[in-house]
Amino acid sequence: MNTEVSPVVTVGNSPLLLFLQSASTQKATSPEGDRETWGKKIDFLLSVIGFAVDLANVWRFPYLCYKNGGGAFLIPYTLFLVIAGMPLFYMELALGQYNREGAATVWKICPIFKGVGYTVIVIALYVGFYYNVIIAWSLHYLFSSMTRELPWLKCHNAWNSANCTDPEHINGSVLGNGTYAKYKITPAAEYYERGVLHLHESKGIQDLGLPRWDLTLCLVVVVFILYFSLWKGVKSSGKVVYITATMPYIVLFVLLIRGITLPGSMEGIKAYLNIDFNRLNNLEVWIDAATQIFYSLGAGFGVLIAFSSYNKFNNNCYRDALLTSTVNCVTSFFSGFAIFSVLGYMAQKHNVRVQDVATEGAGLVFIIYPEAIATLPGSTFWAIVFFIMLLTLGIDSSMGGMEAVITGLTDDFKILKRNRKLFTFATAFGTFLVALFCVTNGGIYVLTLLDKYAAGTAILFGVLIEAIGVAWFYGVDRFSEDIERMMGFKPGLYWRLCWKFVSPAFLLFVVIASTLTSGGLKYDDYTFPYWANILGWGVAMSSMLFVPFYAIYKFFSVPGTLKEVCI
């Protein structure tokens, strides 16, 4: 049971320790208490791995590795993993486990920073608005795959344009100076943009249209899956991840075995692993490695804090941090073999270079890879297997984000905790309503805007403030003592140095790099209007402003003079 912290901790008449060091009198949380815990340790591990291993592991890391020097990219990637990724991962797991609170109330350790808890909760909510839509796309493709001939194999469908060109008529000479990945008149490309998104019926973000009924139904299914996975807390979600967290590994292995049997697959793998140390002279490579390791591990979204808050008090979260962060990064690297074996096959089939078919994001998993699958014997089976993998990759990551919102707010507002099932439904239904904007004809523009601004600079800013709050205000020494109370040993000097100096410096570097490299928003050849970028920054600021506003509120709500508060 958590012991209550005195409402005012005074030094003379000073209330300083109330909101900077109020946890100095807090005792170690007892392993007993009324807080729900994971049914089994494996439930927690699979939930963390399932959250961290998401679609980006498949559609972003392999391409970044290929683009940034192949094997050479692993040098900055591994460096940032060791000096920042793992320390931040460890910090969040320990923070949640010791205090047994969600992302907001965990800041009883240093109340002036509670605003950052609300920041990450709001960001997790924003991400759910559009991430669920990507899962709905996967579900749509899964349903569409259940046919004898895949609908994106040939032209002459109702959604195809007059310019649609069958893949067998496209080769290096036809492309000229272009690349196959950008050749948007193949059946697979037109199925994605015209058959699924209906992008051709929108003139831009100012012309959204009504929600598409088929995508809306898929979105309804996704939201119901999320609700019934989360409505009973970790007792229910901890069982769902047995499927959603393990299925992608089975499918990736199966796809890899099939991929390496295809002609040209070895050329694709060679291109993926090709080592070019000269690329390390480019600052962009280091920025890509830093941002990828940060987003890949998922620190700062409040999910790790929420998940670990349901651990038993003496759980070895140090070992968990090392294990799960390593599994996540190895998965990213491994997925590249499954992806590039197929890209090598595509390159040989069309007599082009691997770089002409290599791409990232939705274009890879909804256009290039499905097109390759459509040419294989038993294509229906391979398509179903692939989209089941995408579906499970997305579901458990979305579950993690929604759990961060639910845990964070139910811990803060007891009325919500008493009505968790109703609040879970309200949260799921709320994300569904906003997500409807993303399943309109111009929905991809809304999704792109949210992806850029809702979880871009804002989440980097949030976790930077979080790291500063823990390391510099609550104090590394006090935090280390908390860990010793849980596990019987203090973190080594390396971890303490990372928390206090290296990780904040890393985050500051990523924040600055993200800001400086952020230009006007674009989707392919479409440039967003100026007002859309202003709206995007408004979305970003709506979460970030919780940090200063709550600090100001706390500052003025605590009695005492300015000198007494600030000394």
mmCIF file with all atom_site columns, N, CA and C in Angstrom, residues 377-427:
data_model
loop_
_atom_site.group_PDB
_atom_site.id
_atom_site.type_symbol
_atom_site.label_atom_id
_atom_site.label_alt_id
_atom_site.label_comp_id
_atom_site.label_asym_id
_atom_site.label_entity_id
_atom_site.label_seq_id
_atom_site.pdbx_PDB_ins_code
_atom_site.Cartn_x
_atom_site.Cartn_y
_atom_site.Cartn_z
_atom_site.occupancy
_atom_site.B_iso_or_equiv
_atom_site.pdbx_formal_charge
_atom_site.auth_seq_id
_atom_site.auth_comp_id
_atom_site.auth_asym_id
_atom_site.auth_atom_id
_atom_site.pdbx_PDB_model_num
ATOM 1   N N  . PRO A 1 377 ? 2.863   -18.079 -56.563 1.00 0.00 ? 377 PRO A N  1
ATOM 2   C CA . PRO A 1 377 ? 1.897   -19.186 -56.463 1.00 0.00 ? 377 PRO A CA 1
ATOM 3   C C  . PRO A 1 377 ? 1.302   -19.212 -55.045 1.00 0.00 ? 377 PRO A C  1
ATOM 4   N N  . GLY A 1 378 ? 0.006   -19.430 -54.958 1.00 0.00 ? 378 GLY A N  1
ATOM 5   C CA . GLY A 1 378 ? -0.645  -19.398 -53.648 1.00 0.00 ? 378 GLY A CA 1
ATOM 6   C C  . GLY A 1 378 ? -0.701  -17.995 -53.081 1.00 0.00 ? 378 GLY A C  1
ATOM 7   N N  . SER A 1 379 ? -0.871  -16.996 -53.962 1.00 0.00 ? 379 SER A N  1
ATOM 8   C CA . SER A 1 379 ? -0.801  -15.589 -53.541 1.00 0.00 ? 379 SER A CA 1
ATOM 9   C C  . SER A 1 379 ? -1.849  -15.242 -52.484 1.00 0.00 ? 379 SER A C  1
ATOM 10  N N  . THR A 1 380 ? -3.023  -15.857 -52.578 1.00 0.00 ? 380 THR A N  1
ATOM 11  C CA . THR A 1 380 ? -4.066  -15.565 -51.587 1.00 0.00 ? 380 THR A CA 1
ATOM 12  C C  . THR A 1 380 ? -3.592  -15.920 -50.182 1.00 0.00 ? 380 THR A C  1
ATOM 13  N N  . PHE A 1 381 ? -2.974  -17.069 -50.040 1.00 0.00 ? 381 PHE A N  1
ATOM 14  C CA . PHE A 1 381 ? -2.467  -17.496 -48.735 1.00 0.00 ? 381 PHE A CA 1
ATOM 15  C C  . PHE A 1 381 ? -1.424  -16.517 -48.215 1.00 0.00 ? 381 PHE A C  1
ATOM 16  N N  . TRP A 1 382 ? -0.466  -16.149 -49.072 1.00 0.00 ? 382 TRP A N  1
ATOM 17  C CA . TRP A 1 382 ? 0.611   -15.255 -48.628 1.00 0.00 ? 382 TRP A CA 1
ATOM 18  C C  . TRP A 1 382 ? 0.088   -13.868 -48.278 1.00 0.00 ? 382 TRP A C  1
ATOM 19  N N  . ALA A 1 383 ? -0.915  -13.414 -49.018 1.00 0.00 ? 383 ALA A N  1
ATOM 20  C CA . ALA A 1 383 ? -1.502  -12.109 -48.706 1.00 0.00 ? 383 ALA A CA 1
ATOM 21  C C  . ALA A 1 383 ? -2.203  -12.138 -47.358 1.00 0.00 ? 383 ALA A C  1
ATOM 22  N N  . ILE A 1 384 ? -2.978  -13.200 -47.104 1.00 0.00 ? 384 ILE A N  1
ATOM 23  C CA . ILE A 1 384 ? -3.669  -13.315 -45.815 1.00 0.00 ? 384 ILE A CA 1
ATOM 24  C C  . ILE A 1 384 ? -2.670  -13.354 -44.671 1.00 0.00 ? 384 ILE A C  1
ATOM 25  N N  . VAL A 1 385 ? -1.598  -14.125 -44.835 1.00 0.00 ? 385 VAL A N  1
ATOM 26  C CA . VAL A 1 385 ? -0.571  -14.228 -43.800 1.00 0.00 ? 385 VAL A CA 1
ATOM 27  C C  . VAL A 1 385 ? 0.075   -12.869 -43.543 1.00 0.00 ? 385 VAL A C  1
ATOM 28  N N  . PHE A 1 386 ? 0.407   -12.158 -44.618 1.00 0.00 ? 386 PHE A N  1
ATOM 29  C CA . PHE A 1 386 ? 1.080   -10.858 -44.475 1.00 0.00 ? 386 PHE A CA 1
ATOM 30  C C  . PHE A 1 386 ? 0.199   -9.846  -43.758 1.00 0.00 ? 386 PHE A C  1
ATOM 31  N N  . PHE A 1 387 ? -1.063  -9.769  -44.136 1.00 0.00 ? 387 PHE A N  1
ATOM 32  C CA . PHE A 1 387 ? -1.922  -8.752  -43.526 1.00 0.00 ? 387 PHE A CA 1
ATOM 33  C C  . PHE A 1 387 ? -2.370  -9.137  -42.121 1.00 0.00 ? 387 PHE A C  1
ATOM 34  N N  . ILE A 1 388 ? -2.368  -10.416 -41.800 1.00 0.00 ? 388 ILE A N  1
ATOM 35  C CA . ILE A 1 388 ? -2.564  -10.807 -40.403 1.00 0.00 ? 388 ILE A CA 1
ATOM 36  C C  . ILE A 1 388 ? -1.398  -10.290 -39.567 1.00 0.00 ? 388 ILE A C  1
ATOM 37  N N  . MET A 1 389 ? -0.186  -10.360 -40.113 1.00 0.00 ? 389 MET A N  1
ATOM 38  C CA . MET A 1 389 ? 0.976   -9.837  -39.403 1.00 0.00 ? 389 MET A CA 1
ATOM 39  C C  . MET A 1 389 ? 0.832   -8.341  -39.159 1.00 0.00 ? 389 MET A C  1
ATOM 40  N N  . LEU A 1 390 ? 0.440   -7.577  -40.204 1.00 0.00 ? 390 LEU A N  1
ATOM 41  C CA . LEU A 1 390 ? 0.269   -6.142  -40.036 1.00 0.00 ? 390 LEU A CA 1
ATOM 42  C C  . LEU A 1 390 ? -0.817  -5.837  -39.005 1.00 0.00 ? 390 LEU A C  1
ATOM 43  N N  . LEU A 1 391 ? -1.883  -6.611  -39.049 1.00 0.00 ? 391 LEU A N  1
ATOM 44  C CA . LEU A 1 391 ? -2.995  -6.395  -38.113 1.00 0.00 ? 391 LEU A CA 1
ATOM 45  C C  . LEU A 1 391 ? -2.547  -6.605  -36.675 1.00 0.00 ? 391 LEU A C  1
ATOM 46  N N  . THR A 1 392 ? -1.822  -7.678  -36.424 1.00 0.00 ? 392 THR A N  1
ATOM 47  C CA . THR A 1 392 ? -1.385  -7.958  -35.050 1.00 0.00 ? 392 THR A CA 1
ATOM 48  C C  . THR A 1 392 ? -0.293  -6.993  -34.604 1.00 0.00 ? 392 THR A C  1
ATOM 49  N N  . LEU A 1 393 ? 0.570   -6.581  -35.533 1.00 0.00 ? 393 LEU A N  1
ATOM 50  C CA . LEU A 1 393 ? 1.576   -5.577  -35.185 1.00 0.00 ? 393 LEU A CA 1
ATOM 51  C C  . LEU A 1 393 ? 0.916   -4.288  -34.719 1.00 0.00 ? 393 LEU A C  1
ATOM 52  N N  . GLY A 1 394 ? -0.160  -3.906  -35.397 1.00 0.00 ? 394 GLY A N  1
ATOM 53  C CA . GLY A 1 394 ? -0.829  -2.660  -35.057 1.00 0.00 ? 394 GLY A CA 1
ATOM 54  C C  . GLY A 1 394 ? -1.677  -2.750  -33.804 1.00 0.00 ? 394 GLY A C  1
ATOM 55  N N  . ILE A 1 395 ? -2.385  -3.864  -33.635 1.00 0.00 ? 395 ILE A N  1
ATOM 56  C CA . ILE A 1 395 ? -3.342  -3.990  -32.524 1.00 0.00 ? 395 ILE A CA 1
ATOM 57  C C  . ILE A 1 395 ? -2.655  -3.850  -31.172 1.00 0.00 ? 395 ILE A C  1
ATOM 58  N N  . ASP A 1 396 ? -1.562  -4.603  -30.943 1.00 0.00 ? 396 ASP A N  1
ATOM 59  C CA . ASP A 1 396 ? -0.970  -4.541  -29.594 1.00 0.00 ? 396 ASP A CA 1
ATOM 60  C C  . ASP A 1 396 ? -0.282  -3.210  -29.327 1.00 0.00 ? 396 ASP A C  1
ATOM 61  N N  . SER A 1 397 ? 0.204   -2.542  -30.378 1.00 0.00 ? 397 SER A N  1
ATOM 62  C CA . SER A 1 397 ? 0.760   -1.203  -30.167 1.00 0.00 ? 397 SER A CA 1
ATOM 63  C C  . SER A 1 397 ? -0.341  -0.208  -29.830 1.00 0.00 ? 397 SER A C  1
ATOM 64  N N  . SER A 1 398 ? -1.477  -0.331  -30.511 1.00 0.00 ? 398 SER A N  1
ATOM 65  C CA . SER A 1 398 ? -2.606  0.546   -30.218 1.00 0.00 ? 398 SER A CA 1
ATOM 66  C C  . SER A 1 398 ? -3.171  0.260   -28.825 1.00 0.00 ? 398 SER A C  1
ATOM 67  N N  . MET A 1 399 ? -3.178  -1.015  -28.431 1.00 0.00 ? 399 MET A N  1
ATOM 68  C CA . MET A 1 399 ? -3.600  -1.366  -27.079 1.00 0.00 ? 399 MET A CA 1
ATOM 69  C C  . MET A 1 399 ? -2.725  -0.674  -26.041 1.00 0.00 ? 399 MET A C  1
ATOM 70  N N  . GLY A 1 400 ? -1.424  -0.640  -26.288 1.00 0.00 ? 400 GLY A N  1
ATOM 71  C CA . GLY A 1 400 ? -0.513  0.008   -25.351 1.00 0.00 ? 400 GLY A CA 1
ATOM 72  C C  . GLY A 1 400 ? -0.804  1.492   -25.208 1.00 0.00 ? 400 GLY A C  1
ATOM 73  N N  . GLY A 1 401 ? -1.018  2.163   -26.349 1.00 0.00 ? 401 GLY A N  1
ATOM 74  C CA . GLY A 1 401 ? -1.312  3.588   -26.290 1.00 0.00 ? 401 GLY A CA 1
ATOM 75  C C  . GLY A 1 401 ? -2.606  3.892   -25.562 1.00 0.00 ? 401 GLY A C  1
ATOM 76  N N  . MET A 1 402 ? -3.639  3.085   -25.816 1.00 0.00 ? 402 MET A N  1
ATOM 77  C CA . MET A 1 402 ? -4.915  3.317   -25.150 1.00 0.00 ? 402 MET A CA 1
ATOM 78  C C  . MET A 1 402 ? -4.827  2.986   -23.662 1.00 0.00 ? 402 MET A C  1
ATOM 79  N N  . GLU A 1 403 ? -4.046  1.972   -23.309 1.00 0.00 ? 403 GLU A N  1
ATOM 80  C CA . GLU A 1 403 ? -3.863  1.639   -21.895 1.00 0.00 ? 403 GLU A CA 1
ATOM 81  C C  . GLU A 1 403 ? -3.161  2.776   -21.167 1.00 0.00 ? 403 GLU A C  1
ATOM 82  N N  . ALA A 1 404 ? -2.231  3.448   -21.833 1.00 0.00 ? 404 ALA A N  1
ATOM 83  C CA . ALA A 1 404 ? -1.551  4.590   -21.218 1.00 0.00 ? 404 ALA A CA 1
ATOM 84  C C  . ALA A 1 404 ? -2.541  5.689   -20.895 1.00 0.00 ? 404 ALA A C  1
ATOM 85  N N  . VAL A 1 405 ? -3.490  5.942   -21.799 1.00 0.00 ? 405 VAL A N  1
ATOM 86  C CA . VAL A 1 405 ? -4.524  6.956   -21.563 1.00 0.00 ? 405 VAL A CA 1
ATOM 87  C C  . VAL A 1 405 ? -5.427  6.536   -20.410 1.00 0.00 ? 405 VAL A C  1
ATOM 88  N N  . ILE A 1 406 ? -5.899  5.300   -20.459 1.00 0.00 ? 406 ILE A N  1
ATOM 89  C CA . ILE A 1 406 ? -6.853  4.817   -19.457 1.00 0.00 ? 406 ILE A CA 1
ATOM 90  C C  . ILE A 1 406 ? -6.214  4.757   -18.078 1.00 0.00 ? 406 ILE A C  1
ATOM 91  N N  . THR A 1 407 ? -5.027  4.149   -17.974 1.00 0.00 ? 407 THR A N  1
ATOM 92  C CA . THR A 1 407 ? -4.348  4.058   -16.678 1.00 0.00 ? 407 THR A CA 1
ATOM 93  C C  . THR A 1 407 ? -3.993  5.434   -16.145 1.00 0.00 ? 407 THR A C  1
ATOM 94  N N  . GLY A 1 408 ? -3.459  6.288   -17.032 1.00 0.00 ? 408 GLY A N  1
ATOM 95  C CA . GLY A 1 408 ? -3.048  7.624   -16.600 1.00 0.00 ? 408 GLY A CA 1
ATOM 96  C C  . GLY A 1 408 ? -4.189  8.428   -16.010 1.00 0.00 ? 408 GLY A C  1
ATOM 97  N N  . LEU A 1 409 ? -5.360  8.367   -16.627 1.00 0.00 ? 409 LEU A N  1
ATOM 98  C CA . LEU A 1 409 ? -6.487  9.176   -16.159 1.00 0.00 ? 409 LEU A CA 1
ATOM 99  C C  . LEU A 1 409 ? -7.276  8.504   -15.039 1.00 0.00 ? 409 LEU A C  1
ATOM 100 N N  . THR A 1 410 ? -7.390  7.176   -15.068 1.00 0.00 ? 410 THR A N  1
ATOM 101 C CA . THR A 1 410 ? -8.117  6.504   -13.976 1.00 0.00 ? 410 THR A CA 1
ATOM 102 C C  . THR A 1 410 ? -7.347  6.581   -12.666 1.00 0.00 ? 410 THR A C  1
ATOM 103 N N  . ASP A 1 411 ? -6.014  6.605   -12.729 1.00 0.00 ? 411 ASP A N  1
ATOM 104 C CA . ASP A 1 411 ? -5.224  6.777   -11.515 1.00 0.00 ? 411 ASP A CA 1
ATOM 105 C C  . ASP A 1 411 ? -5.374  8.188   -10.958 1.00 0.00 ? 411 ASP A C  1
ATOM 106 N N  . ASP A 1 412 ? -5.632  9.145   -11.843 1.00 0.00 ? 412 ASP A N  1
ATOM 107 C CA . ASP A 1 412 ? -5.720  10.546  -11.428 1.00 0.00 ? 412 ASP A CA 1
ATOM 108 C C  . ASP A 1 412 ? -7.132  10.911  -10.968 1.00 0.00 ? 412 ASP A C  1
ATOM 109 N N  . PHE A 1 413 ? -8.117  10.304  -11.594 1.00 0.00 ? 413 PHE A N  1
ATOM 110 C CA . PHE A 1 413 ? -9.511  10.618  -11.266 1.00 0.00 ? 413 PHE A CA 1
ATOM 111 C C  . PHE A 1 413 ? -10.210 9.322   -10.837 1.00 0.00 ? 413 PHE A C  1
ATOM 112 N N  . LYS A 1 414 ? -10.444 9.193   -9.556  1.00 0.00 ? 414 LYS A N  1
ATOM 113 C CA . LYS A 1 414 ? -10.941 7.938   -8.996  1.00 0.00 ? 414 LYS A CA 1
ATOM 114 C C  . LYS A 1 414 ? -12.314 7.555   -9.521  1.00 0.00 ? 414 LYS A C  1
ATOM 115 N N  . ILE A 1 415 ? -13.111 8.566   -9.908  1.00 0.00 ? 415 ILE A N  1
ATOM 116 C CA . ILE A 1 415 ? -14.438 8.251   -10.444 1.00 0.00 ? 415 ILE A CA 1
ATOM 117 C C  . ILE A 1 415 ? -14.304 7.463   -11.751 1.00 0.00 ? 415 ILE A C  1
ATOM 118 N N  . LEU A 1 416 ? -13.238 7.748   -12.505 1.00 0.00 ? 416 LEU A N  1
ATOM 119 C CA . LEU A 1 416 ? -13.007 7.002   -13.736 1.00 0.00 ? 416 LEU A CA 1
ATOM 120 C C  . LEU A 1 416 ? -12.549 5.582   -13.430 1.00 0.00 ? 416 LEU A C  1
ATOM 121 N N  . LYS A 1 417 ? -11.774 5.423   -12.379 1.00 0.00 ? 417 LYS A N  1
ATOM 122 C CA . LYS A 1 417 ? -11.310 4.085   -11.998 1.00 0.00 ? 417 LYS A CA 1
ATOM 123 C C  . LYS A 1 417 ? -12.493 3.211   -11.570 1.00 0.00 ? 417 LYS A C  1
ATOM 124 N N  . ARG A 1 418 ? -13.444 3.815   -10.879 1.00 0.00 ? 418 ARG A N  1
ATOM 125 C CA . ARG A 1 418 ? -14.613 3.045   -10.440 1.00 0.00 ? 418 ARG A CA 1
ATOM 126 C C  . ARG A 1 418 ? -15.501 2.644   -11.622 1.00 0.00 ? 418 ARG A C  1
ATOM 127 N N  . ASN A 1 419 ? -15.345 3.354   -12.715 1.00 0.00 ? 419 ASN A N  1
ATOM 128 C CA . ASN A 1 419 ? -16.150 3.073   -13.914 1.00 0.00 ? 419 ASN A CA 1
ATOM 129 C C  . ASN A 1 419 ? -15.235 2.810   -15.107 1.00 0.00 ? 419 ASN A C  1
ATOM 130 N N  . ARG A 1 420 ? -14.240 1.933   -14.899 1.00 0.00 ? 420 ARG A N  1
ATOM 131 C CA . ARG A 1 420 ? -13.237 1.706   -15.929 1.00 0.00 ? 420 ARG A CA 1
ATOM 132 C C  . ARG A 1 420 ? -13.842 1.205   -17.245 1.00 0.00 ? 420 ARG A C  1
ATOM 133 N N  . LYS A 1 421 ? -14.782 0.277   -17.180 1.00 0.00 ? 421 LYS A N  1
ATOM 134 C CA . LYS A 1 421 ? -15.350 -0.274  -18.410 1.00 0.00 ? 421 LYS A CA 1
ATOM 135 C C  . LYS A 1 421 ? -16.034 0.807   -19.223 1.00 0.00 ? 421 LYS A C  1
ATOM 136 N N  . LEU A 1 422 ? -16.791 1.660   -18.545 1.00 0.00 ? 422 LEU A N  1
ATOM 137 C CA . LEU A 1 422 ? -17.479 2.746   -19.240 1.00 0.00 ? 422 LEU A CA 1
ATOM 138 C C  . LEU A 1 422 ? -16.475 3.746   -19.805 1.00 0.00 ? 422 LEU A C  1
ATOM 139 N N  . PHE A 1 423 ? -15.429 4.066   -19.029 1.00 0.00 ? 423 PHE A N  1
ATOM 140 C CA . PHE A 1 423 ? -14.434 5.019   -19.496 1.00 0.00 ? 423 PHE A CA 1
ATOM 141 C C  . PHE A 1 423 ? -13.642 4.438   -20.671 1.00 0.00 ? 423 PHE A C  1
ATOM 142 N N  . THR A 1 424 ? -13.351 3.141   -20.620 1.00 0.00 ? 424 THR A N  1
ATOM 143 C CA . THR A 1 424 ? -12.658 2.488   -21.732 1.00 0.00 ? 424 THR A CA 1
ATOM 144 C C  . THR A 1 424 ? -13.497 2.577   -22.998 1.00 0.00 ? 424 THR A C  1
ATOM 145 N N  . PHE A 1 425 ? -14.798 2.352   -22.858 1.00 0.00 ? 425 PHE A N  1
ATOM 146 C CA . PHE A 1 425 ? -15.683 2.465   -24.022 1.00 0.00 ? 425 PHE A CA 1
ATOM 147 C C  . PHE A 1 425 ? -15.702 3.900   -24.544 1.00 0.00 ? 425 PHE A C  1
ATOM 148 N N  . ALA A 1 426 ? -15.790 4.872   -23.629 1.00 0.00 ? 426 ALA A N  1
ATOM 149 C CA . ALA A 1 426 ? -15.826 6.276   -24.037 1.00 0.00 ? 426 ALA A CA 1
ATOM 150 C C  . ALA A 1 426 ? -14.538 6.659   -24.770 1.00 0.00 ? 426 ALA A C  1
ATOM 151 N N  . THR A 1 427 ? -13.402 6.166   -24.282 1.00 0.00 ? 427 THR A N  1
ATOM 152 C CA . THR A 1 427 ? -12.122 6.465   -24.925 1.00 0.00 ? 427 THR A CA 1
ATOM 153 C C  . THR A 1 427 ? -12.060 5.844   -26.317 1.00 0.00 ? 427 THR A C  1
#
